[in-house]
Structure formats: structure tokens, C-alpha cells
XYZ file of C-alpha atoms in Angstrom:
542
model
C -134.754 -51.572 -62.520
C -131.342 -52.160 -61.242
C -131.446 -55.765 -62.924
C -132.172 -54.461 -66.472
C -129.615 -51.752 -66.073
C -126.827 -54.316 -65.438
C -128.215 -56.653 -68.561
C -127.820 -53.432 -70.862
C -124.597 -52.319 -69.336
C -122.699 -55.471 -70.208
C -124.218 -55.442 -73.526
C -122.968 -51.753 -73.892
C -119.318 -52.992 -72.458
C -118.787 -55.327 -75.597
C -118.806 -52.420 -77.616
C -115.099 -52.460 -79.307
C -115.610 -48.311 -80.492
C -114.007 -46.948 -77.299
C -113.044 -44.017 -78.879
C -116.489 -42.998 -79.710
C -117.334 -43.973 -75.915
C -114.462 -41.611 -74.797
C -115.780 -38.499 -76.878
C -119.107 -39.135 -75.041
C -117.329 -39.374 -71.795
C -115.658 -36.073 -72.728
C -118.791 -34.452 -73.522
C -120.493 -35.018 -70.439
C -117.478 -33.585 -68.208
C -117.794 -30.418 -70.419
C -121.881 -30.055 -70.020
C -121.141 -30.943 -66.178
C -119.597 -27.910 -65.742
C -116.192 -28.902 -64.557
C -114.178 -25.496 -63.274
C -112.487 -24.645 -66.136
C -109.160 -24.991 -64.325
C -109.683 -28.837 -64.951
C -108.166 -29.432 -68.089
C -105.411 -26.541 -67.825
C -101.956 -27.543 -68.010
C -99.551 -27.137 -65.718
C -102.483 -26.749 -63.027
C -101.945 -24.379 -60.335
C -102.251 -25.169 -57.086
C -105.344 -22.883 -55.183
C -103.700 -21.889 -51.936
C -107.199 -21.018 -50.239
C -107.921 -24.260 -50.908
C -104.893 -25.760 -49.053
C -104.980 -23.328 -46.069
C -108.946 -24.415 -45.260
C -107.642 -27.869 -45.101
C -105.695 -26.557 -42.828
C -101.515 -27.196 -43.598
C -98.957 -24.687 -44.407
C -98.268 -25.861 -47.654
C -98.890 -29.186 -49.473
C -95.825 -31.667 -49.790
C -93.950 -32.162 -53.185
C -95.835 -35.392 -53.679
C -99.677 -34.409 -52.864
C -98.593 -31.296 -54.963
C -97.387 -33.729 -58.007
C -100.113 -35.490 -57.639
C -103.213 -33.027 -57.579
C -100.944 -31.157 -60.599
C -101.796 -34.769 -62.097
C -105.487 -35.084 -61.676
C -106.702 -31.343 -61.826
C -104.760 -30.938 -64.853
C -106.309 -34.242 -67.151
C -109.675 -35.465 -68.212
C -107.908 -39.128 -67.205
C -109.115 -41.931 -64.550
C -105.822 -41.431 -62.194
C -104.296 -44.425 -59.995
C -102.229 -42.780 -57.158
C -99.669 -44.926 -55.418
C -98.023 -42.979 -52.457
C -95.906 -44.120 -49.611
C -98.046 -44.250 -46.039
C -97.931 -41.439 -44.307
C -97.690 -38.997 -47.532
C -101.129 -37.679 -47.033
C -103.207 -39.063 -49.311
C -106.298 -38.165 -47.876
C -105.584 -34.697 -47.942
C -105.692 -34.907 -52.088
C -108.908 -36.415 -51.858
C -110.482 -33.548 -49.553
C -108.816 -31.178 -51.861
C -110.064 -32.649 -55.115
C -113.546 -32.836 -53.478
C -113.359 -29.238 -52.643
C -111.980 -27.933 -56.214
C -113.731 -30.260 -58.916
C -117.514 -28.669 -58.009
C -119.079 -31.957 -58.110
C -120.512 -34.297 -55.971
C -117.611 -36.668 -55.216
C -118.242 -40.687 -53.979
C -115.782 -42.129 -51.640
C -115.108 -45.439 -51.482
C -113.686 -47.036 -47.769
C -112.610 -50.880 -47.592
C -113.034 -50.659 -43.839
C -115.797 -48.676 -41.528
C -112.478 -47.867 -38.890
C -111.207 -45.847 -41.826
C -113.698 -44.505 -43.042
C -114.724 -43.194 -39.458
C -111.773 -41.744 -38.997
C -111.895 -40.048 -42.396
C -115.151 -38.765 -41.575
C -113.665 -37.305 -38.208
C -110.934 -35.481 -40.704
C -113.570 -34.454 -43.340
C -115.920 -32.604 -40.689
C -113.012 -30.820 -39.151
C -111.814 -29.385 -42.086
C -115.498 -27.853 -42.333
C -116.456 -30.183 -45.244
C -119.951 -31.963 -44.848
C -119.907 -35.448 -45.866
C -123.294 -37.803 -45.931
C -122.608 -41.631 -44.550
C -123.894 -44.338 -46.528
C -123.001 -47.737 -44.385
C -124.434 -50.563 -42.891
C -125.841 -50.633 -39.595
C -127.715 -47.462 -40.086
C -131.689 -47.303 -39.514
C -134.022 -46.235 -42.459
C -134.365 -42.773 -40.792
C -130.526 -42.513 -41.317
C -129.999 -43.811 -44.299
C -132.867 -41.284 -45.642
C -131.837 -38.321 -44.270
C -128.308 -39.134 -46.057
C -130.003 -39.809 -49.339
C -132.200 -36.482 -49.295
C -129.189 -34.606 -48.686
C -127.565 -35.999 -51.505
C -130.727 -35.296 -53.983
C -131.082 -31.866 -52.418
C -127.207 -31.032 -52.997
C -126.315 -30.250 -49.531
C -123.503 -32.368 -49.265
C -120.611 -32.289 -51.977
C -119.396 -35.613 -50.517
C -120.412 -39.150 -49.930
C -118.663 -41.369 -48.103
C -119.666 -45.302 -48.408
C -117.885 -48.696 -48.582
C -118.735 -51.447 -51.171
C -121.416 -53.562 -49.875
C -123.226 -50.735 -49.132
C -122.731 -49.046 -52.651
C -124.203 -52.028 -54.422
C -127.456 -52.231 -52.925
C -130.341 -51.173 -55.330
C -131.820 -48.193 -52.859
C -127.993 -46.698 -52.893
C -127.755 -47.579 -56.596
C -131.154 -45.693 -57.829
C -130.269 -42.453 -55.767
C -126.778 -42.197 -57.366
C -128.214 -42.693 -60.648
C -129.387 -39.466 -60.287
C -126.517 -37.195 -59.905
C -125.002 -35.813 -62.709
C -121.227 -35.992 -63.061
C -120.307 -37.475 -60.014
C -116.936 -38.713 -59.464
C -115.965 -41.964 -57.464
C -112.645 -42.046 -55.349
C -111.065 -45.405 -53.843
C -109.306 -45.057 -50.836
C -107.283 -47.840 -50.182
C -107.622 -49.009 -54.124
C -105.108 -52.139 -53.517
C -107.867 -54.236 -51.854
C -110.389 -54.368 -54.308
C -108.385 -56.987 -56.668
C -106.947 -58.689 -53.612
C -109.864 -58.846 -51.605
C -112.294 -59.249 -54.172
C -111.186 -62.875 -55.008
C -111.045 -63.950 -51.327
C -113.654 -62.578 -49.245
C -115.289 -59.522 -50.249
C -117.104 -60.432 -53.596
C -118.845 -56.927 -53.975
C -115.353 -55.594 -55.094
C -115.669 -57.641 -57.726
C -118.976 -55.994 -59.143
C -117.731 -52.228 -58.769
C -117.886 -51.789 -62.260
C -120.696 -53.108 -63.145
C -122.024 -50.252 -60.322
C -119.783 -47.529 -61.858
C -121.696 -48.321 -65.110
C -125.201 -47.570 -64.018
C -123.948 -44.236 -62.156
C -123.121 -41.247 -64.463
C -118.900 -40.786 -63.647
C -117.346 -38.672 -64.495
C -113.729 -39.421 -63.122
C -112.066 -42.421 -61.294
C -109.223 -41.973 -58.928
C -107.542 -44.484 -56.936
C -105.412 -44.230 -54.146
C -103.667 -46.508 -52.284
C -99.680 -46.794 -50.927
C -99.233 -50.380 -51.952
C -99.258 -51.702 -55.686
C -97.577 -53.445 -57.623
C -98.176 -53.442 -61.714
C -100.300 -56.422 -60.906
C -102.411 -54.980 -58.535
C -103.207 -51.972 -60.739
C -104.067 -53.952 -63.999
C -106.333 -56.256 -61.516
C -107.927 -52.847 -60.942
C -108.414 -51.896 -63.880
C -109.946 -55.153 -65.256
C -112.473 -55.362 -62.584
C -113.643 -51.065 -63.010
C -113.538 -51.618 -66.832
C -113.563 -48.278 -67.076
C -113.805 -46.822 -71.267
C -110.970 -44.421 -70.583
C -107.411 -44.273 -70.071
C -105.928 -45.045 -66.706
C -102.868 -43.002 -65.764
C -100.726 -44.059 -63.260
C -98.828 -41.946 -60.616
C -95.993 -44.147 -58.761
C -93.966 -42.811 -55.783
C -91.505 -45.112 -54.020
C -93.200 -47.407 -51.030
C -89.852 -47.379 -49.106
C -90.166 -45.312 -45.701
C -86.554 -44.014 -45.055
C -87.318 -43.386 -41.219
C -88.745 -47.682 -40.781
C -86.420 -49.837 -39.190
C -86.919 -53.393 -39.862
C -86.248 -56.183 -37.204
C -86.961 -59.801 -36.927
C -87.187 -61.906 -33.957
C -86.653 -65.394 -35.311
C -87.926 -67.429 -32.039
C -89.473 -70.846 -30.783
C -92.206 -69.254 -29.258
C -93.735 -66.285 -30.183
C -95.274 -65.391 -26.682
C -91.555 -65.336 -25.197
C -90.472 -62.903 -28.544
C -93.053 -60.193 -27.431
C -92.767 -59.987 -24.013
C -88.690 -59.647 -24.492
C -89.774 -56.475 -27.436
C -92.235 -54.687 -25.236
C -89.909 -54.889 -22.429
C -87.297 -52.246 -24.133
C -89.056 -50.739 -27.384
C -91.036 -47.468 -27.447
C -94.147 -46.687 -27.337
C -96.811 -46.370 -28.810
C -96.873 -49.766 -30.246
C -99.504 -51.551 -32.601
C -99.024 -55.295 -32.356
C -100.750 -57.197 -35.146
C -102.564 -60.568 -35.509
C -104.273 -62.343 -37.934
C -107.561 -63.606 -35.785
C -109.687 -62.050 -33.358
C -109.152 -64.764 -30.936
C -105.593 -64.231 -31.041
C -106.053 -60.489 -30.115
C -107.729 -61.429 -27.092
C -105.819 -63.578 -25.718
C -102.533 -61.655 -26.660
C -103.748 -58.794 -25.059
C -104.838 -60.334 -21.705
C -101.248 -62.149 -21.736
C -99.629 -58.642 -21.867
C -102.108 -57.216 -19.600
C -100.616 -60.092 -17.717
C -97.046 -59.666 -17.977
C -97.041 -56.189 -17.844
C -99.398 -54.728 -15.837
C -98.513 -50.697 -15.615
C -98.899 -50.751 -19.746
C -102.337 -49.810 -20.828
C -103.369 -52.471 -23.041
C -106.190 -52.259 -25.978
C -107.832 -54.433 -28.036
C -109.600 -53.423 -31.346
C -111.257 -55.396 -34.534
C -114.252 -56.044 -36.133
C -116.104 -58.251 -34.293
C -116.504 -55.456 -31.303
C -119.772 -52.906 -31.971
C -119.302 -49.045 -33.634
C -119.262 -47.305 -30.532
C -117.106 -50.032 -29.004
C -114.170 -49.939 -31.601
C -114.372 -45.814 -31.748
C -113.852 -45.609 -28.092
C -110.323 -47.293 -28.711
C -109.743 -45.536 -31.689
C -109.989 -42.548 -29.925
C -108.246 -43.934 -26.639
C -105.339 -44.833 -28.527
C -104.785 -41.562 -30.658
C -104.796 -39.574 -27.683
C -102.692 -41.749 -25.369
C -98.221 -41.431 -26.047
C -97.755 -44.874 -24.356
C -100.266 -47.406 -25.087
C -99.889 -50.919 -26.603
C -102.857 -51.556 -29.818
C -103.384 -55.238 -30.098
C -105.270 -55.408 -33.434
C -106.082 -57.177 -36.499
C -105.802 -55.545 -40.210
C -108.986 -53.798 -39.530
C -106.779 -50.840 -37.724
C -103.838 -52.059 -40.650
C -105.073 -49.303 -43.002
C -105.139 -45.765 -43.149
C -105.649 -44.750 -39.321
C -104.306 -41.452 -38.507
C -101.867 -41.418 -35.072
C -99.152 -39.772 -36.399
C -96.625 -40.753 -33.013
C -96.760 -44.604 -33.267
C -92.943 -45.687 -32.440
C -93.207 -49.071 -32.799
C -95.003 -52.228 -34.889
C -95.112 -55.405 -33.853
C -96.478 -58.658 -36.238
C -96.955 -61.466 -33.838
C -97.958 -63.506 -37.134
C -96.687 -61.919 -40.568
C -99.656 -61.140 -43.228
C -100.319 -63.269 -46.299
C -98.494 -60.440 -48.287
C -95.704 -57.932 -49.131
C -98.194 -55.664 -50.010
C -100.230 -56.225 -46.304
C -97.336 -56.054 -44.265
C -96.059 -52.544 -45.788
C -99.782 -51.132 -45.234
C -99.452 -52.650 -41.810
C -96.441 -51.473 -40.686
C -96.412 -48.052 -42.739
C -98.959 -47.201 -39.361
C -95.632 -46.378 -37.581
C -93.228 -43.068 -37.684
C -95.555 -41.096 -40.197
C -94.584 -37.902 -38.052
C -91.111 -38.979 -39.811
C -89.182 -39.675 -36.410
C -87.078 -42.820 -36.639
C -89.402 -46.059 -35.644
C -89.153 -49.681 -35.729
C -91.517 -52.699 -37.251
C -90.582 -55.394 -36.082
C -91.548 -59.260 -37.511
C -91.938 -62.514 -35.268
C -91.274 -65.909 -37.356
C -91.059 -69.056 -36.473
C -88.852 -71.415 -38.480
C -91.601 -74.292 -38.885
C -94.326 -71.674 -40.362
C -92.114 -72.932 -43.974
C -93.378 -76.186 -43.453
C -97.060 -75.855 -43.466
C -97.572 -72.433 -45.535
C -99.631 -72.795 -48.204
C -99.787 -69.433 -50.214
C -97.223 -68.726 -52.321
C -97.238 -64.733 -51.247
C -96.837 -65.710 -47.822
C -93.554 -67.872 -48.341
C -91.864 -65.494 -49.763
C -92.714 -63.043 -46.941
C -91.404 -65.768 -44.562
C -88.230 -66.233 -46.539
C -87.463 -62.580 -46.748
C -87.269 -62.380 -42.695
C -85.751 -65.818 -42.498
C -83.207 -65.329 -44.606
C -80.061 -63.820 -45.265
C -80.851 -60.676 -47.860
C -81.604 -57.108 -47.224
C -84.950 -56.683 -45.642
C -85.667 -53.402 -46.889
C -84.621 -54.491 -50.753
C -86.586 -57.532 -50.756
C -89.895 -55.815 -49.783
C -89.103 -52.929 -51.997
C -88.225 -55.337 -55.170
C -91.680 -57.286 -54.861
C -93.500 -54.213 -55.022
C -91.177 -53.681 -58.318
C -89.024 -51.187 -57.283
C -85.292 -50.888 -56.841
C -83.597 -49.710 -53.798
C -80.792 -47.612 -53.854
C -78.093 -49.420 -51.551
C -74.948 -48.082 -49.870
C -72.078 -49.592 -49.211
C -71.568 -52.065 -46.221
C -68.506 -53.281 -46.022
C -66.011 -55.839 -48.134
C -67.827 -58.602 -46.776
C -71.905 -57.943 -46.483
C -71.564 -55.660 -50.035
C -74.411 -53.688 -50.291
C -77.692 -52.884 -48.248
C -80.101 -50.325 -46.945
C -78.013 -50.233 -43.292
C -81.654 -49.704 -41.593
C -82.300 -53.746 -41.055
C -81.080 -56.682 -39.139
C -79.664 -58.647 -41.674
C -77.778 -55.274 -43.318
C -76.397 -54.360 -39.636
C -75.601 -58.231 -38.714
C -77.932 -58.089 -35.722
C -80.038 -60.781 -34.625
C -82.004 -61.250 -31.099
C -80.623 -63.671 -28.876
C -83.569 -66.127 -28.232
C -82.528 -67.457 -24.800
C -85.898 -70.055 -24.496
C -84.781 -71.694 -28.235
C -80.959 -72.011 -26.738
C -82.428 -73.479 -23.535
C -84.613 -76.408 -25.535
C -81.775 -77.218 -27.579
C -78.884 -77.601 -24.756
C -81.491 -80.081 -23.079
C -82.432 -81.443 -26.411
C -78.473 -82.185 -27.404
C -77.562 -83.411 -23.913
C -80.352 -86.180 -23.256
C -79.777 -87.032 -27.317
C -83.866 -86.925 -27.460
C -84.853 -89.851 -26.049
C -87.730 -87.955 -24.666
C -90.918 -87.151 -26.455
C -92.484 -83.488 -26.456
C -94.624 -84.308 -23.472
C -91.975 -85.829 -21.096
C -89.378 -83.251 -22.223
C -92.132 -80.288 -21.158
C -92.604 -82.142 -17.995
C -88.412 -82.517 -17.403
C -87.641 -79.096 -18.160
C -90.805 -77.183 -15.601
C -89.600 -79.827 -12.995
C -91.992 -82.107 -12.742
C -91.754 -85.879 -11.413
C -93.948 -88.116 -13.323
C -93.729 -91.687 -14.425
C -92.755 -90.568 -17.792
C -90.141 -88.749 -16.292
C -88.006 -91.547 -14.062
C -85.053 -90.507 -12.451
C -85.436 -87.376 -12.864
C -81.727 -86.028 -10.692
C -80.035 -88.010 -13.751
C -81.529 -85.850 -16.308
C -79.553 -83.271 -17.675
C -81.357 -79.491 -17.379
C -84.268 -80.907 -15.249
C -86.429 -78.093 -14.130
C -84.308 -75.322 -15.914
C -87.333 -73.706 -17.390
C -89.601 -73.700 -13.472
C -90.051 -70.223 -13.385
C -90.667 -69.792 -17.179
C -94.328 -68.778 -18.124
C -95.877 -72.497 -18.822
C -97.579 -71.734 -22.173
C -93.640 -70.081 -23.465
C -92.361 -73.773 -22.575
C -95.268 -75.447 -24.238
C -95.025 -73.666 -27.271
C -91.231 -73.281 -27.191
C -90.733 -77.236 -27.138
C -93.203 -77.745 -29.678
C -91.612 -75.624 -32.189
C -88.326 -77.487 -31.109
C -90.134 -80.806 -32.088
C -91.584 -79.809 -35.222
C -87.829 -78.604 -36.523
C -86.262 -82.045 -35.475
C -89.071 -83.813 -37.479
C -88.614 -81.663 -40.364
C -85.028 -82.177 -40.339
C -84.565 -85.949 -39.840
C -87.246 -86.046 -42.928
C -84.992 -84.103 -45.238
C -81.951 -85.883 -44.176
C -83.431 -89.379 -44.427
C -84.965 -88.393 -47.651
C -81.057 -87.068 -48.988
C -79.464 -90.351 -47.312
C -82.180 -92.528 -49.287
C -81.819 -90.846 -52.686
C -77.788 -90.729 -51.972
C -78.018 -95.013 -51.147
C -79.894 -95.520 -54.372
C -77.458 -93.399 -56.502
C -74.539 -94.939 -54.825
C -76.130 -98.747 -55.222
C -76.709 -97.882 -59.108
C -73.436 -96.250 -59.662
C -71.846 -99.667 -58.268
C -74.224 -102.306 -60.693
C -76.156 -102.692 -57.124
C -80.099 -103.743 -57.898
C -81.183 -104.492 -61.643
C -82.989 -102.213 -63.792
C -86.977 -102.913 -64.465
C -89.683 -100.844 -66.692
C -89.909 -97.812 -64.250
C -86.320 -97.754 -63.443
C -83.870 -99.463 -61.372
C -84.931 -102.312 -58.483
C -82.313 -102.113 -55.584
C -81.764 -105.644 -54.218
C -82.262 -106.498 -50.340
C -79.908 -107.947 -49.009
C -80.304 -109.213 -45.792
């Protein structure tokens, strides 16, 4: 069934007449029975509504943006800064537009955390995931049919398969929300191909609206969006500023990364995310800070640990006002602890976009917090992605943090002025204050480095600087700096020296390659060498 469904539906997509598809479109939200405050413009806001959800009042953004949707017939693409309470417009919308309303998750920790949220605001949800057994996944699927349950909650993979599919199929006038709508043209080309085929899903199922929501996107993230949904009507798009006033940015621009963290934790508050980019790495970051720190409590959290497993420390962590998260991007999205001070990226993201999710975890209580960013000068030699370098370059170099992140998401900070010299800036970063950690380990490496003019190689100079005799190592009481490093942490001095290493290479390379193009200029300039098909032949002369 499902198979000749998607034939016909991509034979019914060529159809050029899209205003004929959009009168249909409109005719099924009016036999669906919308409330007839859909439609009504300016839309007022229900204030029952509001208080069941349990706030005061609604901000002036979630209050701009449900205006938005419960006043058009339009698919709506939300972006909002973290923290603004997006999910709260969702849980209103699914409590005002009397349909049954799909909700789409990228990750299970977010949508477990939404379904915590949903269910104490006294609104039933039904699960659709993977992991569950058939007597789960049934009992969600008859409450569906049987209209218990006004919301679904469900994540991509899941949505696609054909048992989901045929039960959806069903409703009438459902709508389909995206929580975290920035992933599904980034991730959809990398790892999660089931993105990809959300339209062709969307098609089979009768929608009635589309609304996207997400707190990162630039205008190419939204058109990817919109290419993959393919959706017959309009898109309108609601854009609030990403820039979070109360964020501090700092870099820590260090030879070894290890040595960078342990100097952070010591002083900055807490609670602290710290994020990494493998699950190895989380592991054995968090037993070195177990290590080095011992009165911290220390967690661990990503996907490869079970359900019960990773809501235990979701749970430990949002209740506890001092602990240090150690986590991949599976807690990067969404999560709600409104008190984390401080955020930590041992290894930066592949993206602008990842590292403002990432880092808009912190402060969303609105008290002033810091993200900091750990780089390593030699990550510019062997990065590949293009997104990634210029995430690298923005903390290595010498421009406003803040304006740099803001301008690749296409917006335009408004600076203040600095001072004659540093012009303007966002006065809330390193480079805008003129502030830069002192890495003592680099400063170390180098003195040693400059005053035995490198005749050592990595090994022996690890082996001179922990104080250790060895053959490669003669006379060692001649050596400049020998054991100045004894009582470091061995793995800071291993890494710390390698880093040193792979700089010097990089920089005799670049200098040999200027001196040889400089010698050939100079030798041509001078009627040095004789000129040949492919250009000019420098003589050797011996």
C-alpha cells in the first residue's frame, strides 16, 4: 500500500497548478473544522489557554509568534533564540487548533523531556519511537484511532515506517510540527537519510498545517527545508535575532586541551555542560575530571547508554546546582535546565549553527553565563569542512566573536563603541574586551623549545621536560628546562608537545615554501635560469 501511495504522490507533485492544489488544501481545513478563531486577524491570545500551561503571561515573542500561526491558513517556519520558549507555542497550538497535532523530535533526549513537559501541563501525548514492544506501540496507535490523545509525539525513523504510516493516514486534518526544524536539511545529507523522505510521508498523511521551529537558521537552512517538505503552500517565515545578550563568549586558545579544562573548571560556575564530539571522548573526559577533581560530581550522557540509563542523568543533572555534564550533541538540543552557568566545547562543532544550539543550553533563566571554546592552533591544518574553518577562524582570530556568529546566521549585530583603537564590538567577548587566557603549558614548551634551538625530536623533548634519563636524552644537567614539566599530568605534556611539533612543522613548510617561490622570483628577475615550454628552468649551480 505504502509503495503505491509514494508512486502516485510523486506523480501528483509534478503537477505545475498549485493554485488549484492550494484551494483544495483550503477546503479541507474548512470541512476539518478548524476553530473559527484560525483565520481571524489580529488573533487574540486565549488567556485560559496560557494559564493551564501554566506561566503568567506569554513573552512578546511566543505572543508574536502564535499571533502568526493562529491567525493564517500558512505552513509557518519559526526561528527563535534558545531559551525563548518555543515549546510552549507548540503545547499551545496543540491545545487551541482542535486537531490531532504530530510532533516531530530529532533526538529521543528531547523528546523525553518534552514528553515530561507535555504530561505536566495535563496534556496526554501518545509515543511513537523505537525501542518500544508491539504491545506499546499498539496501545499508542488505538489511542490515536480512538481520539484519546490530541497529540503524537514521534521522531523520523519511526514516522516512516509503513505500520506508523497507514494509521496516520487515517486522521483527518492532522497537523505536523518540527521541533528542532534546522536538522532535517543538515542532517539529512549526512547521517539521518529519513529526513530526507519527510515529504514524501507528509504526502500520504492528510495535513493540514506545517510548522517549524527551530532557534538556528539561516536563509539556507530554511529553503533546504522547504525543498525537502515540498509542501503546495506558502511558507511564511518568522525570524527573531539568535544573539543571547546575557552569553559571554571566551576562548582558550591552548596546546593541549586537557590542561585548558582543568584550568576553566577550576574557577567557572556551575552547572557546566562540557561538549564533545565522540562518545569515547566523553568517557574518558569525564573520568579525567573525576580524576582531577574529585569533590565535583561528574556525569556522562549520550546515545550509546540505554533509555533508562540516559534519563537517570537527565534527571540527575536538572535537579543538581553544581554538577559538571560531559556530553555529546545528543543533550546539545532543546533540554530544559534553566540554571546552567557555564558551557564548555572541548572540540568546537562542524557548524555556526551547532555551536549556537549547543551553547544556547546555558543562562536561559537570563542570568549572565559564559560558553566558552577550546582550539587548538593546528586543528587549521587538517580541517576538512569548510563550515568548520570558519568556526575555527572566528575563535582564532582577531574579530568580534559575538558579530561573526551572528553575521553567518545573516544577521547584523548592533555594536557599541570600544575605544579609538579596537572600534566597535559587542563588549561581551574576549577579543572585544582584549582578554586572552594565559596558557602557562604552551609558554613552558616553547621556552624549552627556543633554548635547546630543537635539536630534539617530540619523543626526547617529552622525555627531557618529565625528567627522564634515557639514551636519547644524554647529558641531561646540560639541557636547558630538564624536568620542568615532572609534576605536570603526563598525558597534558604528551599532548602539549605534540601540538608544539605540529606548529613548527607547519611553519617551517610555509616559510620554506615563501623562501622557494621568493628564490625563483628573485633568480628570474636577475636573467637567472632560462625559460622552457612550462615556464622558466632555474640553473644549478653548484
Amino acid at each position: 500500500m505504502i509503495s503505491h501511495l509514494f508512486g502516485h504522490s510523486r506523480i501528483f507533485r509534478t503537477c505545475d497548478n498549485s493554485a488549484f492544489l492550494s484551494s483544495i488544501n483550503g477546503m479541507c481545513d474548512f470541512i476539518c473544522g478548524e476553530k473559527e478563531t484560525l483565520g481571524k486577524k489580529p488573533y487574540e491570545i486565549d488567556n485560559h489557554i496560557v494559564a493551564r500551561l501554566g506561566v503568567p503571561s506569554l513573552r512578546p515573542q511566543q505572543r508574536q509568534v502564535l499571533e502568526k500561526v493562529m491567525g493564517c491558513y500558512d505552513d509557518v517556519f519559526a526561528v527563535l533564540p534558545t531559551g525563548a520558549g518555543k515549546t510552549l507555542c507548540f503545547m499551545y497550538y496543540a491545545l487551541a487548533c482542535g486537531g490531532v497535532v504530530v510532533i516531530v523530535y530529532p533526538l529521543l533526549s528531547l523528546m523525553n523531556d518534552q514528553i515530561r513537559r507535555f504530561r505536566k501541563a495535563g496534556i496526554d501525548v501518545a509515543v511513537l519511537r523505537g525501542g518500544q514492544t508491539k504491545g506499546q506501540r499498539a496501545d499508542a496507535l488505538s489511542a490515536i484511532g480512538s481520539g484519546r490523545v490530541k497529540v503524537v509525539m514521534t521522531n523520523p525513523e519511526t514516522l516512516m515506517q509503513e505500520q506508523v504510516l497507514n494509521s496516520l493516514a487515517k486522521l483527518t486534518g492532522a497537523s505536523v510540527v518540527f521541533d528542532e526544524a534546522h536538522t532535517i536539511p543538515q542532517w539529512g545529507d549526512t547521517f539521518r537519510p529519513a529526513m530526507l523522505r519527510l515529504g514524501d510521508a507528509l504526502a500520504l498523511l492528510d495535513v493540514k498545517r506545517v510548522l517549524a521551529f527551530t532557534a538556528t537558521a539561516n536563509e539556507e537552512t530554511i529553503s533546504g527545508f522547504a525543498r525537502i517538505l515540498h509542501r503546495p503552500r506558502s511558507l511564511t517565515r518568522l525570524t527573531f535575532s539568535s544573539d543571547r545578550k546575557n552569553i559571554e563568549y571566551r576562548r582558550a586558545i591552548a596546546v593541549s586541551r586537557m590542561q585548558a579544562i582543568a584550568a576553566i573548571l577550576a574557577s567557572c560556575e556551575r552547572p557546566c555542560v562540557v561538549f564533545c564530539n565522540s562518545r569515547t571522548k566523553v568517557e574518558a573526559l569525564g573520568n579525567f575530571i573525576r580524576s582531577k577533581y574529585p569533590d565535583y560530581p561528574v556525569g556522562c550522557y549520550h546515545a550509546g547508554f540505554g533509555k533508562k540509563e540516559r534519563e537517570r542523568i537527565e534527571d540527575w543533572f536538572r535537579y543538581s546546582d553544581d554538577a559538571v555534564l560531559v556530553a555529546t550533541c545528543a543533550y546539545g538540543m532543546g533540554m530544559d535546565k534553566s540554571n546552567i552557568r557555564t558551557s564548555i566545547h572541548f572540540c568546537l562543532p562542524d557548524s555556526v549553527s551547532a555551536f549556537l544550539q549547543e551553547s544556547g543550553r546555558i543562562g536561559r533563566d537570563g542570568d549572565p553565563s559564559v560558553s566558552w571554546a577550546i582550539v587548538k592552533r593546528s586543528e587549521m591544518m587538517f580541517c576538512k569542512s569548510e563550515k568548520r574553518m570558519f568556526l575555527l577562524s572566528t575563535f582564532l582570530g582577531g574579530d568580534c566573536i559575538r558579530a561573526t556568529l551572528l553575521a553567518e546566521m545573516g544577521e547584523r549585530l548592533e555594536t557599541i563603541e570600544l575605544s579609538e583603537s579596537k572600534g566597535r564590538g559587542c563588549h561581551s567577548c574576549d577579543v572585544c574586551l582584549n582578554r586572552r587566557e594565559k596558557d602557562a603549558l604552551g609558554e613552558m614548551i616553547a621556552d624549552f623549545m627556543r633554548k635547546t634551538r630543537c635539536v630534539f625530536n617530540e619523543n626526547a623533548a617529552i622525555l627531557a621536560l618529565i625528567g627522564t634519563r634515557s639514551k636519547v636524552v644524554p647529558c641531561s644537567w646540560l639541557i636547558p628546562c630538564f624536568g620542568a614539566l615532572k609534576d605536570i599530568d603526563r598525558r597534558m605534556v604528551f599532548e602539549g608537545v605534540h601540538e608544539a611539533y605540529l606548529i613548527r612543522k607547519s611553519n617551517r613548510r610555509h616559510l620554506r615554501k615563501r623562501f622557494s617561490i621568493l628564490a625563483k622570483i628573485c633568480m628570474i628577475l636577475n636573467g637567472v635560469g632560462k625559460k622552457n615550454k612550462i615556464g622558466y628552468q632555474v640553473n644549478n649551480y653548484g
